[in-house]
């Protein structure tokens, strides 16, 4: 059978547990809020970085494409295409061509500028080349040539040592409006500017990176985790399939090509044949909010300890007078009513005062009863006397 004190202690223990859980629940709630806010901010940063880097790459490639288109309209270049090569061209025209080509090369960056030029007439025959292909080779079945007859575009190629940006533009006869192209010019440029854009890791922490993947799911840029693996590393992740299958951009949590969970954002450049990704490891996001979580845990722990200490002290402050009160009640001599003398504060003192008030009233009632009994006894004696006389 539980005593009053045992019951009180049990309730107080439950009270301690309840108020210890409150800081833990509060901590869990704020930790969850902080984590989700951090994730959302990270997603916004990734989307912004992906958008800016994609636009910067397109600006670089558009500029190079415009430069090559401008070059295709130079008079000496037009004459080479109209003549289907250099055979039969006067020496002064050939000299003009060499001068124009040299000036264009110098203007567009020399060693960092265009290289591996190919002039291809509308039948697919190479009429001029500075690359490995020879004049006269047939390119009529080449997809780049076929597409280049109708529109300018760029692609990424790999020469076995370096990644290059290939620029393909149609050549039009400027003397004829709305005429079909008379050929195609292809040239290649080093990807240094694109690399600078991709390898700039400002704002991407210790594990963030940006890279591009082509339609063959092949990594075609440097990676901080797969260096020198361009055009070798297969990247078959969620953003790749979403881009080339559904033409969608995504910002989500997914495993990257290393199998590590990352938060990433993609920009699908389907027409250009690649998708750009900006990613950061999920573990780094956890590490950034871990100090704050530790502070929340510390605060919750301090609050729990304070509550626990306060209640323990409270239990100690009331357990002694309760014990005294219980023992006094058990051993109380009802034949000798005396006031209970227990020094306490708060509710126990109120209980003692109430008991003493009750004892005082009982004593007063006893006196009244004794007085009434005496009166009855006196009247009884008088009646007995009267009865004797009668």
Short mmCIF file of C-alpha atoms in Angstrom, two decimals:
data_model
loop_
_atom_site.label_atom_id
_atom_site.label_comp_id
_atom_site.label_asym_id
_atom_site.label_seq_id
_atom_site.Cartn_x
_atom_site.Cartn_y
_atom_site.Cartn_z
CA UNK A 1 0.00 0.00 0.00
CA UNK A 2 1.53 3.27 -1.10
CA UNK A 3 1.72 5.99 1.50
CA UNK A 4 0.74 9.58 0.83
CA UNK A 5 4.39 10.55 0.58
CA UNK A 6 5.13 7.71 -1.85
CA UNK A 7 2.23 8.79 -4.03
CA UNK A 8 3.41 12.38 -3.93
CA UNK A 9 6.95 11.37 -4.84
CA UNK A 10 5.66 9.24 -7.74
CA UNK A 11 3.71 12.17 -9.09
CA UNK A 12 6.68 14.45 -8.78
CA UNK A 13 8.90 11.97 -10.63
CA UNK A 14 6.35 11.91 -13.45
CA UNK A 15 6.36 15.69 -13.30
CA UNK A 16 10.15 15.68 -13.66
CA UNK A 17 9.98 13.34 -16.64
CA UNK A 18 7.31 15.46 -18.30
CA UNK A 19 9.22 18.70 -17.92
CA UNK A 20 12.46 17.03 -19.00
CA UNK A 21 10.78 15.86 -22.22
CA UNK A 22 9.57 19.37 -23.06
CA UNK A 23 13.11 20.74 -23.70
CA UNK A 24 13.94 17.64 -25.76
CA UNK A 25 10.82 18.05 -27.90
CA UNK A 26 11.57 21.75 -28.27
CA UNK A 27 15.14 20.94 -29.27
CA UNK A 28 13.96 18.41 -31.86
CA UNK A 29 11.50 20.92 -33.31
CA UNK A 30 14.02 23.74 -33.64
CA UNK A 31 16.66 21.35 -34.99
CA UNK A 32 14.21 20.25 -37.67
CA UNK A 33 13.34 23.86 -38.51
CA UNK A 34 16.99 24.89 -38.71
CA UNK A 35 17.87 21.89 -40.88
CA UNK A 36 15.05 22.50 -43.36
CA UNK A 37 15.83 26.21 -43.57
CA UNK A 38 19.49 25.40 -44.23
CA UNK A 39 18.53 22.91 -46.93
CA UNK A 40 16.20 25.41 -48.61
CA UNK A 41 18.88 28.11 -48.56
CA UNK A 42 21.39 25.63 -49.98
CA UNK A 43 18.99 24.76 -52.80
CA UNK A 44 18.54 28.44 -53.62
CA UNK A 45 22.32 28.93 -53.74
CA UNK A 46 22.75 25.86 -55.96
CA UNK A 47 20.02 27.00 -58.35
CA UNK A 48 21.55 30.47 -58.55
CA UNK A 49 25.06 29.09 -59.14
CA UNK A 50 23.82 26.67 -61.82
CA UNK A 51 21.88 29.42 -63.60
CA UNK A 52 24.77 31.90 -63.53
CA UNK A 53 27.39 29.38 -64.64
CA UNK A 54 25.19 28.07 -67.44
CA UNK A 55 24.58 31.59 -68.73
CA UNK A 56 28.28 32.42 -68.50
CA UNK A 57 29.22 29.34 -70.54
CA UNK A 58 26.59 30.13 -73.16
CA UNK A 59 27.87 33.72 -73.39
CA UNK A 60 31.41 32.47 -73.98
CA UNK A 61 30.30 30.00 -76.67
CA UNK A 62 27.95 32.53 -78.27
CA UNK A 63 30.77 35.05 -78.47
CA UNK A 64 33.07 32.51 -80.14
CA UNK A 65 30.30 31.51 -82.53
CA UNK A 66 29.68 35.14 -83.50
CA UNK A 67 33.41 35.64 -84.06
CA UNK A 68 33.58 32.67 -86.41
CA UNK A 69 30.41 33.82 -88.21
CA UNK A 70 31.97 37.24 -88.70
CA UNK A 71 35.10 35.56 -90.04
CA UNK A 72 33.02 33.57 -92.54
CA UNK A 73 31.74 36.82 -94.07
CA UNK A 74 35.19 38.24 -94.86
CA UNK A 75 35.65 38.75 -98.60
CA UNK A 76 38.75 36.53 -98.93
CA UNK A 77 36.96 33.67 -97.11
CA UNK A 78 33.93 34.05 -99.36
CA UNK A 79 36.17 33.86 -102.43
CA UNK A 80 37.72 30.59 -101.27
CA UNK A 81 34.26 29.02 -100.91
CA UNK A 82 33.00 30.46 -104.20
CA UNK A 83 36.07 29.03 -105.93
CA UNK A 84 35.73 25.67 -104.06
CA UNK A 85 39.33 25.94 -102.90
CA UNK A 86 42.54 27.70 -103.77
CA UNK A 87 43.08 26.20 -107.19
CA UNK A 88 42.92 28.95 -109.75
CA UNK A 89 42.80 31.78 -107.22
CA UNK A 90 45.10 34.70 -108.00
CA UNK A 91 48.12 35.02 -105.72
CA UNK A 92 46.88 38.34 -104.32
CA UNK A 93 43.62 36.68 -103.18
CA UNK A 94 45.56 33.87 -101.53
CA UNK A 95 47.74 36.44 -99.80
CA UNK A 96 44.65 38.33 -98.64
CA UNK A 97 43.27 35.09 -97.23
CA UNK A 98 46.48 34.39 -95.29
CA UNK A 99 46.54 37.94 -93.93
CA UNK A 100 42.88 37.83 -92.90
CA UNK A 101 43.33 34.44 -91.24
CA UNK A 102 46.39 35.66 -89.33
CA UNK A 103 44.66 38.82 -88.18
CA UNK A 104 41.60 36.86 -87.09
CA UNK A 105 43.79 34.42 -85.19
CA UNK A 106 45.63 37.24 -83.45
CA UNK A 107 42.39 39.08 -82.68
CA UNK A 108 40.75 36.00 -81.13
CA UNK A 109 43.59 35.00 -78.87
CA UNK A 110 46.37 33.25 -80.82
CA UNK A 111 47.23 30.12 -78.80
CA UNK A 112 44.03 30.43 -76.78
CA UNK A 113 41.99 31.21 -79.87
CA UNK A 114 40.70 29.17 -82.80
CA UNK A 115 42.60 26.21 -84.21
CA UNK A 116 42.05 23.21 -86.47
CA UNK A 117 40.10 25.12 -89.10
CA UNK A 118 38.18 23.17 -91.71
CA UNK A 119 36.48 24.77 -94.69
CA UNK A 120 33.92 22.35 -96.11
CA UNK A 121 31.98 23.14 -99.28
CA UNK A 122 28.29 22.41 -99.60
CA UNK A 123 28.99 18.96 -101.08
CA UNK A 124 30.94 17.90 -97.97
CA UNK A 125 34.43 18.15 -99.47
CA UNK A 126 37.18 19.76 -97.38
CA UNK A 127 38.66 22.67 -99.34
CA UNK A 128 40.97 23.95 -96.59
CA UNK A 129 42.25 22.41 -93.37
CA UNK A 130 44.78 23.19 -90.67
CA UNK A 131 43.94 20.04 -88.75
CA UNK A 132 44.60 16.34 -89.18
CA UNK A 133 42.12 15.92 -92.04
CA UNK A 134 43.34 16.56 -95.58
CA UNK A 135 41.96 18.71 -98.32
CA UNK A 136 39.63 16.65 -100.46
CA UNK A 137 38.36 14.38 -97.67
CA UNK A 138 34.64 13.70 -97.78
CA UNK A 139 32.62 14.99 -94.79
CA UNK A 140 29.18 14.70 -96.39
CA UNK A 141 28.05 12.04 -93.89
CA UNK A 142 29.40 13.86 -90.85
CA UNK A 143 26.52 14.90 -88.51
CA UNK A 144 28.27 18.16 -87.57
CA UNK A 145 28.57 19.11 -91.25
CA UNK A 146 24.94 18.24 -92.01
CA UNK A 147 23.66 20.27 -89.08
CA UNK A 148 26.16 23.08 -89.72
CA UNK A 149 24.71 23.72 -93.19
CA UNK A 150 21.54 24.98 -91.51
CA UNK A 151 22.54 26.52 -88.17
CA UNK A 152 25.55 27.51 -86.07
CA UNK A 153 26.17 25.42 -82.96
CA UNK A 154 28.87 24.28 -80.56
CA UNK A 155 29.91 20.93 -79.13
CA UNK A 156 32.52 19.53 -76.77
CA UNK A 157 35.26 17.30 -78.18
CA UNK A 158 38.30 15.55 -76.74
CA UNK A 159 41.54 15.18 -78.69
CA UNK A 160 43.02 12.59 -76.33
CA UNK A 161 44.77 15.20 -74.21
CA UNK A 162 42.52 18.22 -73.88
CA UNK A 163 38.86 19.05 -73.99
CA UNK A 164 38.02 21.51 -76.75
CA UNK A 165 34.98 23.50 -77.79
CA UNK A 166 34.13 22.88 -81.40
CA UNK A 167 32.40 25.76 -83.21
CA UNK A 168 30.47 25.06 -86.41
CA UNK A 169 28.94 27.83 -88.55
CA UNK A 170 27.32 27.88 -91.99
CA UNK A 171 28.85 30.09 -94.68
CA UNK A 172 26.43 32.20 -96.72
CA UNK A 173 27.10 34.15 -99.90
CA UNK A 174 26.71 37.72 -98.73
CA UNK A 175 25.91 38.87 -102.25
CA UNK A 176 22.74 36.78 -102.25
CA UNK A 177 19.96 37.24 -99.71
CA UNK A 178 18.14 34.22 -98.27
CA UNK A 179 20.33 31.84 -100.26
CA UNK A 180 21.30 28.41 -98.99
CA UNK A 181 24.69 28.09 -97.34
CA UNK A 182 27.65 27.53 -99.61
CA UNK A 183 29.61 25.59 -97.03
CA UNK A 184 30.59 25.14 -93.42
CA UNK A 185 33.50 26.33 -91.28
CA UNK A 186 34.50 24.34 -88.22
CA UNK A 187 37.15 25.35 -85.73
CA UNK A 188 38.15 24.43 -82.19
CA UNK A 189 39.09 26.50 -79.17
CA UNK A 190 40.60 25.46 -75.82
CA UNK A 191 38.05 25.24 -73.04
CA UNK A 192 40.01 27.42 -70.62
CA UNK A 193 37.25 29.98 -70.15
CA UNK A 194 34.63 27.27 -69.66
CA UNK A 195 36.95 25.54 -67.16
CA UNK A 196 37.36 28.75 -65.20
CA UNK A 197 33.60 29.04 -64.93
CA UNK A 198 33.15 25.42 -63.87
CA UNK A 199 36.13 25.17 -61.53
CA UNK A 200 35.27 28.35 -59.64
CA UNK A 201 34.08 26.89 -56.34
CA UNK A 202 33.24 30.15 -54.63
CA UNK A 203 30.16 29.64 -52.50
CA UNK A 204 30.26 25.84 -52.88
CA UNK A 205 32.02 24.99 -49.62
CA UNK A 206 34.52 22.16 -49.25
CA UNK A 207 32.66 19.52 -51.24
CA UNK A 208 30.78 21.55 -53.84
CA UNK A 209 31.56 21.31 -57.53
CA UNK A 210 30.11 22.11 -60.94
CA UNK A 211 30.56 20.05 -64.08
CA UNK A 212 28.91 19.17 -67.37
CA UNK A 213 27.75 15.86 -68.80
CA UNK A 214 26.93 15.16 -72.45
CA UNK A 215 24.08 13.15 -73.99
CA UNK A 216 26.15 9.97 -73.74
CA UNK A 217 26.16 10.41 -69.93
CA UNK A 218 29.89 11.14 -70.13
CA UNK A 219 31.65 13.59 -67.83
CA UNK A 220 33.16 16.17 -70.21
CA UNK A 221 34.73 18.57 -67.72
CA UNK A 222 37.16 18.39 -64.84
CA UNK A 223 35.84 17.25 -61.47
CA UNK A 224 37.42 17.80 -58.07
CA UNK A 225 36.68 14.16 -57.26
CA UNK A 226 37.39 12.53 -60.64
CA UNK A 227 40.29 14.54 -62.00
CA UNK A 228 41.59 13.61 -65.47
CA UNK A 229 38.50 11.46 -65.98
CA UNK A 230 36.82 13.68 -68.55
CA UNK A 231 35.31 11.67 -71.36
CA UNK A 232 35.89 8.54 -69.23
CA UNK A 233 33.61 8.89 -66.20
CA UNK A 234 30.01 7.76 -66.72
CA UNK A 235 27.48 9.95 -64.89
CA UNK A 236 24.12 8.18 -64.91
CA UNK A 237 22.30 10.13 -62.20
CA UNK A 238 18.80 11.54 -61.78
CA UNK A 239 19.50 15.00 -63.32
CA UNK A 240 20.94 13.37 -66.46
CA UNK A 241 17.88 11.23 -67.14
CA UNK A 242 15.53 14.11 -66.27
CA UNK A 243 17.33 16.36 -68.76
CA UNK A 244 17.75 14.09 -71.76
CA UNK A 245 14.52 12.12 -71.29
CA UNK A 246 12.13 14.83 -70.07
CA UNK A 247 14.01 18.10 -70.72
CA UNK A 248 13.58 19.04 -67.04
CA UNK A 249 15.81 20.88 -64.58
CA UNK A 250 15.80 19.56 -61.03
CA UNK A 251 17.01 20.66 -57.61
CA UNK A 252 16.96 17.71 -55.28
CA UNK A 253 18.79 15.21 -53.06
CA UNK A 254 20.23 12.25 -54.98
CA UNK A 255 23.35 10.02 -55.19
CA UNK A 256 26.03 11.46 -57.47
CA UNK A 257 28.40 9.49 -59.73
CA UNK A 258 30.44 8.53 -56.64
CA UNK A 259 27.35 7.09 -54.95
CA UNK A 260 27.42 9.84 -52.31
CA UNK A 261 24.26 11.73 -51.39
CA UNK A 262 24.41 15.30 -52.64
CA UNK A 263 22.09 18.23 -52.99
CA UNK A 264 22.29 19.29 -56.62
CA UNK A 265 20.77 21.62 -59.17
CA UNK A 266 20.84 21.06 -62.92
CA UNK A 267 20.45 23.25 -65.99
CA UNK A 268 19.46 21.23 -69.03
CA UNK A 269 20.97 22.54 -72.25
CA UNK A 270 19.48 19.85 -74.45
CA UNK A 271 19.98 21.80 -77.67
CA UNK A 272 23.66 22.23 -76.86
CA UNK A 273 23.97 18.55 -75.97
CA UNK A 274 24.89 18.79 -72.30
CA UNK A 275 23.54 19.31 -68.81
CA UNK A 276 25.30 21.45 -66.20
CA UNK A 277 25.22 20.34 -62.57
CA UNK A 278 26.15 22.14 -59.36
CA UNK A 279 26.32 19.88 -56.31
CA UNK A 280 27.35 19.84 -52.66
CA UNK A 281 27.60 16.86 -50.31
CA UNK A 282 24.70 16.40 -47.91
CA UNK A 283 27.23 15.72 -45.13
CA UNK A 284 28.61 19.25 -45.46
CA UNK A 285 25.16 20.73 -44.86
CA UNK A 286 24.92 18.64 -41.70
CA UNK A 287 28.34 19.83 -40.59
CA UNK A 288 27.39 23.49 -41.08
CA UNK A 289 24.38 23.24 -38.77
CA UNK A 290 25.96 20.84 -36.26
CA UNK A 291 27.39 23.66 -34.04
CA UNK A 292 23.92 25.21 -33.82
CA UNK A 293 22.39 21.82 -33.02
CA UNK A 294 25.02 21.37 -30.29
CA UNK A 295 24.04 24.73 -28.81
CA UNK A 296 20.37 23.77 -28.86
CA UNK A 297 21.20 20.46 -27.15
CA UNK A 298 23.30 22.29 -24.55
CA UNK A 299 20.52 24.79 -23.81
CA UNK A 300 17.95 21.98 -23.58
CA UNK A 301 20.27 20.05 -21.25
CA UNK A 302 20.80 23.08 -19.00
CA UNK A 303 17.05 23.71 -18.84
CA UNK A 304 16.43 20.03 -18.01
CA UNK A 305 19.07 20.06 -15.24
CA UNK A 306 17.62 23.26 -13.75
CA UNK A 307 14.11 21.81 -13.77
CA UNK A 308 15.35 18.53 -12.30
CA UNK A 309 17.33 20.31 -9.55
CA UNK A 310 14.42 22.59 -8.70
CA UNK A 311 11.99 19.70 -8.34
CA UNK A 312 14.46 17.61 -6.31
CA UNK A 313 14.95 20.53 -3.93
CA UNK A 314 11.19 20.98 -3.76
CA UNK A 315 10.69 17.31 -2.90
CA UNK A 316 13.29 17.56 -0.14
CA UNK A 317 11.67 20.70 1.25
CA UNK A 318 8.26 19.05 1.61
CA UNK A 319 9.15 15.42 2.31
CA UNK A 320 10.38 16.02 5.90
CA UNK A 321 7.31 17.93 7.13
CA UNK A 322 5.04 15.44 5.34
CA UNK A 323 6.78 12.59 7.15
CA UNK A 324 6.33 14.44 10.44
CA UNK A 325 2.69 15.11 9.70
CA UNK A 326 2.02 11.47 8.71
CA UNK A 327 3.76 10.13 11.85
CA UNK A 328 1.98 12.64 14.06
CA UNK A 329 -1.38 11.61 12.64
CA UNK A 330 -0.59 7.93 13.10
CA UNK A 331 0.47 8.36 16.76
CA UNK A 332 -1.98 11.09 17.72
CA UNK A 333 -3.62 10.60 21.15
CA UNK A 334 -7.27 11.40 20.62
CA UNK A 335 -7.88 11.25 24.38
CA UNK A 336 -5.57 14.19 24.85
CA UNK A 337 -6.18 16.69 22.10
CA UNK A 338 -3.13 18.85 21.59
CA UNK A 339 -2.15 21.17 18.76
CA UNK A 340 0.20 19.73 16.13
CA UNK A 341 3.51 21.52 16.25
CA UNK A 342 5.25 21.11 12.84
CA UNK A 343 7.23 23.98 11.34
CA UNK A 344 6.86 24.21 7.58
CA UNK A 345 6.02 26.57 4.77
CA UNK A 346 3.58 26.63 1.96
CA UNK A 347 0.89 23.98 1.60
CA UNK A 348 2.09 21.80 4.53
CA UNK A 349 1.81 24.76 6.88
CA UNK A 350 -1.73 25.37 5.62
CA UNK A 351 -2.60 21.72 6.30
CA UNK A 352 -1.16 21.94 9.85
CA UNK A 353 -3.15 25.11 10.51
CA UNK A 354 -6.33 23.45 9.23
CA UNK A 355 -5.75 20.40 11.46
CA UNK A 356 -5.08 22.60 14.50
CA UNK A 357 -8.28 24.54 13.75
CA UNK A 358 -10.16 21.26 13.59
CA UNK A 359 -8.61 20.11 16.90
CA UNK A 360 -9.57 23.38 18.51
CA UNK A 361 -13.16 23.00 17.32
CA UNK A 362 -13.25 19.40 18.58
CA UNK A 363 -11.99 20.54 22.01
CA UNK A 364 -14.65 23.25 22.13
CA UNK A 365 -17.30 20.71 21.17
CA UNK A 366 -16.08 18.40 23.93
CA UNK A 367 -16.48 21.18 26.47
CA UNK A 368 -19.99 21.91 25.29
CA UNK A 369 -20.89 18.22 25.40
CA UNK A 370 -19.45 17.90 28.93
CA UNK A 371 -21.46 20.95 30.06
CA UNK A 372 -24.64 19.50 28.55
CA UNK A 373 -24.00 16.13 30.22
CA UNK A 374 -23.54 17.83 33.59
CA UNK A 375 -26.81 19.72 33.12
CA UNK A 376 -28.63 16.51 32.24
CA UNK A 377 -27.17 14.78 35.29
CA UNK A 378 -28.35 17.65 37.54
CA UNK A 379 -31.85 17.57 36.11
CA UNK A 380 -31.94 13.80 36.50
CA UNK A 381 -31.08 14.10 40.22
CA UNK A 382 -33.82 16.69 40.68
CA UNK A 383 -36.36 14.47 38.99
CA UNK A 384 -35.33 11.53 41.19
CA UNK A 385 -35.85 13.67 44.32
CA UNK A 386 -39.29 14.77 43.13
CA UNK A 387 -40.22 11.21 42.37
CA UNK A 388 -39.19 10.14 45.93
CA UNK A 389 -41.24 12.90 47.52
CA UNK A 390 -44.28 12.02 45.35
#
